[in-house]
Amino acid sequence: MENSEQSMKETKRRERQAGSIQSGLHYVEALESDDADVGLCGCMLMAFSVLLILATLPISIWMCIKIVKEYERAIIFRLGRIVRGGAKGPGMFFILPCTDSFISVDMRTITFDIPPQEVLTKDSVTVSVDGVVYYRVQNATLAVANITNADAATRLLAQTTLRNVLGTKNLAEILSDREEIAHSMQSSLDDATDDWGIKVERVEIKDVKLPIQLQRAMAAEAEASREARAKVIAAEGEMNASRALKEASLVIAESPSALQLRYLQTLNTIAAEKNSTIIFPLPLEMMHGFMKH
């Protein structure tokens, strides 16, 4: 039942993510513009820029050619508008130095630590929890056009999401269900950052710190529980041993010679340990005979 509910949630999340990606693509297409959309004044500025480049060749060629690395993408703005075609790179691309500007976006996976957060759990226990988040820029155009600082926004959102998720859990759930908490945080962060062109790849809970008094109380509880289990095991052993002795006494009572054999085995064991004292038991029947005389 829990697996089916989890699969349904995962399917809904993927549908929402697919819808957000599709809407993001439409938004990117709306952001990108043709050169004809810049107006008459913009066309005149672009024409003047081209003439200036041609007049200053070959010196101007060093200002027109830009290079981005394999893991980078460049978003070109022409007269303040994003140029059609999306992000450029990797490799070499051409810009107009007078009218164009560009922003480089790192597409590699970025890792950051979530600072320790003081969280009040569902059962009113204060714990300090930290974690780590792995994310990467999936759409460079959205990461530049939709948000001022995608990295800072993702960090703040991760801290808030960690506090919100842990606030709905008990202490026992936080200590035992770390994978489920990390998966829930990843889903929440991924849904929230889709409009920013960011893909949250992984979230991990690093450490859960408890107050010193609570640690001592849990240690005392665990020690008491172990002692109780040890006493129960010892009592069960005594009960089993008494049952075995009872069965052995019944067997010996059926055959009197068995007691003499057991006595000889005991003497053999004592002699092997090189003891100077040997206990010799006297049968009570012999004492009754002396008492009659």
CSV table of C-alpha atoms in Angstrom, one decimal:
chain,number,residue,atom,x,y,z
A,1,MET,CA,0.0,0.0,0.0
A,2,GLU,CA,2.8,2.4,0.9
A,3,ASN,CA,4.7,1.5,-2.2
A,4,SER,CA,1.6,2.3,-4.4
A,5,GLU,CA,1.1,5.6,-2.7
A,6,GLN,CA,4.8,6.5,-3.1
A,7,SER,CA,4.6,5.5,-6.8
A,8,MET,CA,1.5,7.7,-7.3
A,9,LYS,CA,3.2,10.6,-5.7
A,10,GLU,CA,6.3,10.1,-7.9
A,11,THR,CA,4.1,9.9,-11.0
A,12,LYS,CA,2.3,13.2,-10.1
A,13,ARG,CA,5.6,14.9,-9.4
A,14,ARG,CA,7.0,13.8,-12.8
A,15,GLU,CA,3.8,15.1,-14.5
A,16,ARG,CA,4.2,18.4,-12.7
A,17,GLN,CA,7.8,18.6,-13.6
A,18,ALA,CA,7.1,17.8,-17.3
A,19,GLY,CA,4.4,20.5,-17.3
A,20,SER,CA,6.8,23.0,-15.7
A,21,ILE,CA,9.5,22.2,-18.3
A,22,GLN,CA,7.0,22.6,-21.1
A,23,SER,CA,5.9,26.0,-19.7
A,24,GLY,CA,9.5,26.9,-19.2
A,25,LEU,CA,10.3,26.3,-22.9
A,26,HIS,CA,7.3,28.5,-23.9
A,27,TYR,CA,8.6,31.2,-21.6
A,28,VAL,CA,12.1,30.9,-23.1
A,29,GLU,CA,10.6,31.3,-26.5
A,30,ALA,CA,8.7,34.4,-25.4
A,31,LEU,CA,11.9,35.9,-23.9
A,32,GLU,CA,13.9,35.3,-27.1
A,33,SER,CA,13.4,37.9,-29.8
A,34,ASP,CA,14.3,38.5,-33.4
A,35,ASP,CA,16.5,41.3,-34.4
A,36,ALA,CA,13.5,43.0,-36.1
A,37,ASP,CA,11.9,43.4,-32.6
A,38,VAL,CA,14.4,46.0,-31.5
A,39,GLY,CA,12.7,48.7,-33.6
A,40,LEU,CA,14.0,51.2,-36.0
A,41,CYS,CA,16.4,52.8,-33.6
A,42,GLY,CA,17.8,49.5,-32.6
A,43,CYS,CA,18.4,48.5,-36.2
A,44,MET,CA,20.2,51.8,-36.8
A,45,LEU,CA,22.4,51.1,-33.8
A,46,MET,CA,23.2,47.6,-35.0
A,47,ALA,CA,24.0,48.8,-38.5
A,48,PHE,CA,26.3,51.5,-37.0
A,49,SER,CA,28.0,48.9,-34.9
A,50,VAL,CA,28.6,46.6,-37.9
A,51,LEU,CA,30.1,49.6,-39.9
A,52,LEU,CA,32.3,50.4,-36.9
A,53,ILE,CA,33.5,46.8,-36.7
A,54,LEU,CA,34.3,46.8,-40.5
A,55,ALA,CA,36.1,50.1,-40.2
A,56,THR,CA,38.3,49.0,-37.4
A,57,LEU,CA,39.3,45.5,-38.7
A,58,PRO,CA,41.3,43.5,-37.8
A,59,ILE,CA,41.5,45.1,-34.3
A,60,SER,CA,37.8,44.8,-33.7
A,61,ILE,CA,37.7,41.1,-34.3
A,62,TRP,CA,39.2,40.5,-30.9
A,63,MET,CA,36.3,42.3,-29.3
A,64,CYS,CA,33.7,40.4,-31.3
A,65,ILE,CA,34.8,36.8,-30.8
A,66,LYS,CA,34.1,35.3,-27.4
A,67,ILE,CA,34.9,31.7,-26.1
A,68,VAL,CA,33.1,29.7,-23.3
A,69,LYS,CA,34.3,26.5,-21.9
A,70,GLU,CA,32.8,23.1,-22.3
A,71,TYR,CA,30.8,23.3,-19.0
A,72,GLU,CA,29.6,26.9,-19.6
A,73,ARG,CA,26.8,28.5,-21.6
A,74,ALA,CA,26.5,32.1,-22.6
A,75,ILE,CA,23.3,34.2,-22.7
A,76,ILE,CA,23.6,37.0,-25.2
A,77,PHE,CA,21.6,40.2,-24.7
A,78,ARG,CA,21.2,42.5,-27.7
A,79,LEU,CA,19.9,45.9,-26.8
A,80,GLY,CA,18.6,44.4,-23.5
A,81,ARG,CA,16.8,41.5,-25.2
A,82,ILE,CA,17.8,37.8,-25.2
A,83,VAL,CA,18.9,36.8,-28.7
A,84,ARG,CA,17.0,34.0,-30.3
A,85,GLY,CA,18.6,30.6,-30.3
A,86,GLY,CA,19.1,30.2,-26.6
A,87,ALA,CA,22.3,29.8,-24.8
A,88,LYS,CA,25.5,29.8,-26.8
A,89,GLY,CA,28.4,27.4,-26.4
A,90,PRO,CA,30.5,25.6,-25.7
A,91,GLY,CA,33.2,27.0,-28.0
A,92,MET,CA,33.4,30.3,-29.9
A,93,PHE,CA,30.6,32.7,-30.7
A,94,PHE,CA,30.2,36.2,-32.2
A,95,ILE,CA,28.8,39.4,-30.6
A,96,LEU,CA,28.5,43.0,-31.5
A,97,PRO,CA,30.6,44.9,-29.0
A,98,CYS,CA,28.5,48.1,-29.1
A,99,THR,CA,25.1,46.6,-28.7
A,100,ASP,CA,25.6,43.1,-27.2
A,101,SER,CA,26.5,41.8,-23.8
A,102,PHE,CA,26.6,38.3,-22.4
A,103,ILE,CA,26.5,36.4,-19.1
A,104,SER,CA,28.3,33.1,-18.6
A,105,VAL,CA,26.4,30.3,-16.7
A,106,ASP,CA,28.2,27.3,-15.1
A,107,MET,CA,26.3,24.1,-16.0
A,108,ARG,CA,28.2,21.8,-13.7
A,109,THR,CA,26.7,20.2,-10.5
A,110,ILE,CA,27.1,22.5,-7.5
A,111,THR,CA,27.3,21.3,-3.9
A,112,PHE,CA,26.6,23.3,-0.8
A,113,ASP,CA,26.0,22.6,2.9
A,114,ILE,CA,22.8,23.4,4.7
A,115,PRO,CA,23.8,25.2,7.9
A,116,PRO,CA,22.7,23.4,11.1
A,117,GLN,CA,19.0,24.3,11.7
A,118,GLU,CA,17.4,24.3,15.1
A,119,VAL,CA,14.1,22.4,14.6
A,120,LEU,CA,11.2,21.6,16.9
A,121,THR,CA,10.0,18.2,16.0
A,122,LYS,CA,6.4,17.0,16.1
A,123,ASP,CA,6.8,15.5,19.6
A,124,SER,CA,8.3,18.8,21.0
A,125,VAL,CA,12.0,17.9,20.9
A,126,THR,CA,14.6,20.4,19.8
A,127,VAL,CA,17.2,19.0,17.4
A,128,SER,CA,19.9,20.5,15.3
A,129,VAL,CA,20.0,19.1,11.7
A,130,ASP,CA,22.3,19.9,8.8
A,131,GLY,CA,22.5,18.5,5.2
A,132,VAL,CA,24.0,18.8,1.8
A,133,VAL,CA,22.3,19.6,-1.6
A,134,TYR,CA,23.5,18.8,-5.1
A,135,TYR,CA,22.0,20.8,-8.0
A,136,ARG,CA,22.8,22.0,-11.4
A,137,VAL,CA,21.5,24.6,-13.9
A,138,GLN,CA,19.3,22.9,-16.4
A,139,ASN,CA,18.1,25.9,-18.4
A,140,ALA,CA,20.6,28.8,-18.5
A,141,THR,CA,18.1,31.2,-20.0
A,142,LEU,CA,15.6,30.8,-17.1
A,143,ALA,CA,18.4,30.9,-14.5
A,144,VAL,CA,19.5,34.3,-15.8
A,145,ALA,CA,16.1,35.9,-16.8
A,146,ASN,CA,13.8,34.6,-13.9
A,147,ILE,CA,15.9,35.2,-10.8
A,148,THR,CA,18.6,37.6,-9.6
A,149,ASN,CA,20.9,35.0,-7.9
A,150,ALA,CA,19.9,31.4,-8.4
A,151,ASP,CA,22.5,30.0,-6.1
A,152,ALA,CA,21.6,32.2,-3.1
A,153,ALA,CA,17.9,31.5,-3.7
A,154,THR,CA,18.4,27.8,-3.7
A,155,ARG,CA,20.4,27.9,-0.5
A,156,LEU,CA,17.7,29.9,1.4
A,157,LEU,CA,15.0,27.6,0.0
A,158,ALA,CA,16.9,24.5,1.1
A,159,GLN,CA,17.1,25.8,4.7
A,160,THR,CA,13.4,26.6,4.8
A,161,THR,CA,12.4,23.3,3.2
A,162,LEU,CA,14.6,21.4,5.8
A,163,ARG,CA,12.8,23.1,8.7
A,164,ASN,CA,9.3,22.6,7.2
A,165,VAL,CA,9.9,18.9,6.5
A,166,LEU,CA,11.4,18.1,9.8
A,167,GLY,CA,8.7,20.0,11.7
A,168,THR,CA,6.2,17.3,10.6
A,169,LYS,CA,8.3,14.4,11.9
A,170,ASN,CA,8.8,12.7,15.2
A,171,LEU,CA,12.3,12.3,16.7
A,172,ALA,CA,12.2,8.5,16.0
A,173,GLU,CA,11.2,9.2,12.3
A,174,ILE,CA,14.1,11.7,11.9
A,175,LEU,CA,16.6,9.3,13.3
A,176,SER,CA,15.4,6.2,11.3
A,177,ASP,CA,13.8,7.6,8.0
A,178,ARG,CA,16.6,9.8,6.7
A,179,GLU,CA,16.2,8.5,3.2
A,180,GLU,CA,12.5,9.3,3.1
A,181,ILE,CA,13.1,12.8,4.5
A,182,ALA,CA,15.9,13.5,1.9
A,183,HIS,CA,13.6,12.3,-0.9
A,184,SER,CA,10.8,14.5,0.3
A,185,MET,CA,13.1,17.5,0.4
A,186,GLN,CA,14.4,16.8,-3.1
A,187,SER,CA,10.9,16.6,-4.5
A,188,SER,CA,9.9,19.9,-2.8
A,189,LEU,CA,13.1,21.7,-3.9
A,190,ASP,CA,12.9,20.4,-7.4
A,191,ASP,CA,9.3,21.5,-7.9
A,192,ALA,CA,10.1,25.0,-6.5
A,193,THR,CA,13.2,25.6,-8.6
A,194,ASP,CA,11.8,24.4,-12.0
A,195,ASP,CA,10.8,28.0,-12.9
A,196,TRP,CA,14.4,29.0,-12.2
A,197,GLY,CA,15.9,26.5,-14.6
A,198,ILE,CA,17.5,24.5,-11.8
A,199,LYS,CA,17.5,20.8,-11.3
A,200,VAL,CA,18.0,19.5,-7.7
A,201,GLU,CA,19.7,16.1,-8.2
A,202,ARG,CA,20.2,14.9,-4.6
A,203,VAL,CA,19.6,15.9,-1.0
A,204,GLU,CA,21.3,14.2,2.0
A,205,ILE,CA,20.8,14.6,5.8
A,206,LYS,CA,24.3,14.7,7.3
A,207,ASP,CA,23.9,14.8,11.0
A,208,VAL,CA,21.2,15.0,13.7
A,209,LYS,CA,22.5,16.5,17.0
A,210,LEU,CA,20.5,16.0,20.2
A,211,PRO,CA,20.7,18.0,23.4
A,212,ILE,CA,23.1,16.5,26.0
A,213,GLN,CA,20.3,15.9,28.5
A,214,LEU,CA,18.3,14.0,25.9
A,215,GLN,CA,21.4,11.9,24.9
A,216,ARG,CA,21.9,10.9,28.6
A,217,ALA,CA,18.2,10.0,29.0
A,218,MET,CA,18.3,7.9,25.8
A,219,ALA,CA,21.5,6.2,26.9
A,220,ALA,CA,20.0,5.4,30.3
A,221,GLU,CA,16.8,4.1,28.7
A,222,ALA,CA,18.8,1.9,26.3
A,223,GLU,CA,21.0,0.6,29.2
A,224,ALA,CA,17.9,-0.2,31.3
A,225,SER,CA,16.4,-2.0,28.3
A,226,ARG,CA,19.5,-4.1,27.8
A,227,GLU,CA,19.7,-5.0,31.5
A,228,ALA,CA,16.0,-6.0,31.4
A,229,ARG,CA,16.6,-8.3,28.4
A,230,ALA,CA,19.7,-9.8,30.1
A,231,LYS,CA,17.7,-10.6,33.2
A,232,VAL,CA,14.9,-12.2,31.2
A,233,ILE,CA,17.5,-14.3,29.2
A,234,ALA,CA,19.2,-15.4,32.5
A,235,ALA,CA,15.8,-16.4,34.0
A,236,GLU,CA,14.9,-18.4,30.9
A,237,GLY,CA,18.3,-20.1,31.2
A,238,GLU,CA,17.7,-21.0,34.8
A,239,MET,CA,14.3,-22.4,34.0
A,240,ASN,CA,15.6,-24.5,31.2
A,241,ALA,CA,18.5,-25.7,33.4
A,242,SER,CA,16.0,-26.7,36.2
A,243,ARG,CA,13.9,-28.6,33.7
A,244,ALA,CA,17.0,-30.5,32.5
A,245,LEU,CA,18.1,-31.3,36.0
A,246,LYS,CA,14.6,-32.6,36.8
A,247,GLU,CA,14.7,-34.9,33.8
A,248,ALA,CA,18.2,-36.1,34.8
A,249,SER,CA,17.1,-36.8,38.4
A,250,LEU,CA,14.3,-38.9,37.0
A,251,VAL,CA,16.6,-40.9,34.8
A,252,ILE,CA,19.1,-41.5,37.7
A,253,ALA,CA,16.2,-42.5,40.0
A,254,GLU,CA,15.3,-45.3,37.6
A,255,SER,CA,18.8,-46.8,37.7
A,256,PRO,CA,20.8,-46.6,41.1
A,257,SER,CA,24.0,-47.5,39.3
A,258,ALA,CA,23.8,-44.3,37.2
A,259,LEU,CA,24.5,-42.3,40.4
A,260,GLN,CA,27.7,-44.3,41.0
A,261,LEU,CA,28.8,-43.7,37.4
A,262,ARG,CA,28.1,-40.0,37.8
A,263,TYR,CA,30.2,-40.0,40.9
A,264,LEU,CA,33.1,-41.7,39.1
A,265,GLN,CA,33.0,-39.1,36.3
A,266,THR,CA,33.1,-36.3,38.9
A,267,LEU,CA,36.2,-37.8,40.5
A,268,ASN,CA,37.8,-38.0,37.1
A,269,THR,CA,37.1,-34.3,36.6
A,270,ILE,CA,38.5,-33.4,40.0
A,271,ALA,CA,41.7,-35.4,39.5
A,272,ALA,CA,42.3,-33.8,36.1
A,273,GLU,CA,42.5,-30.3,37.8
A,274,LYS,CA,45.2,-31.5,40.3
A,275,ASN,CA,43.1,-30.7,43.4
A,276,SER,CA,44.3,-31.9,46.9
A,277,THR,CA,40.8,-32.1,48.3
A,278,ILE,CA,38.4,-34.8,47.2
A,279,ILE,CA,34.8,-34.9,48.4
A,280,PHE,CA,33.5,-38.4,49.1
A,281,PRO,CA,29.7,-38.6,49.4
A,282,LEU,CA,28.3,-41.2,51.7
A,283,PRO,CA,24.9,-42.8,50.8
A,284,LEU,CA,22.2,-42.1,53.4
A,285,GLU,CA,21.3,-45.9,53.3
A,286,MET,CA,24.6,-46.7,55.0
A,287,MET,CA,24.0,-44.3,57.8
A,288,HIS,CA,20.6,-45.9,58.4
A,289,GLY,CA,22.3,-49.3,58.8
A,290,PHE,CA,24.7,-47.9,61.5
A,291,MET,CA,21.8,-46.2,63.3
A,292,LYS,CA,19.9,-49.5,63.6
A,293,HIS,CA,22.9,-51.3,65.2
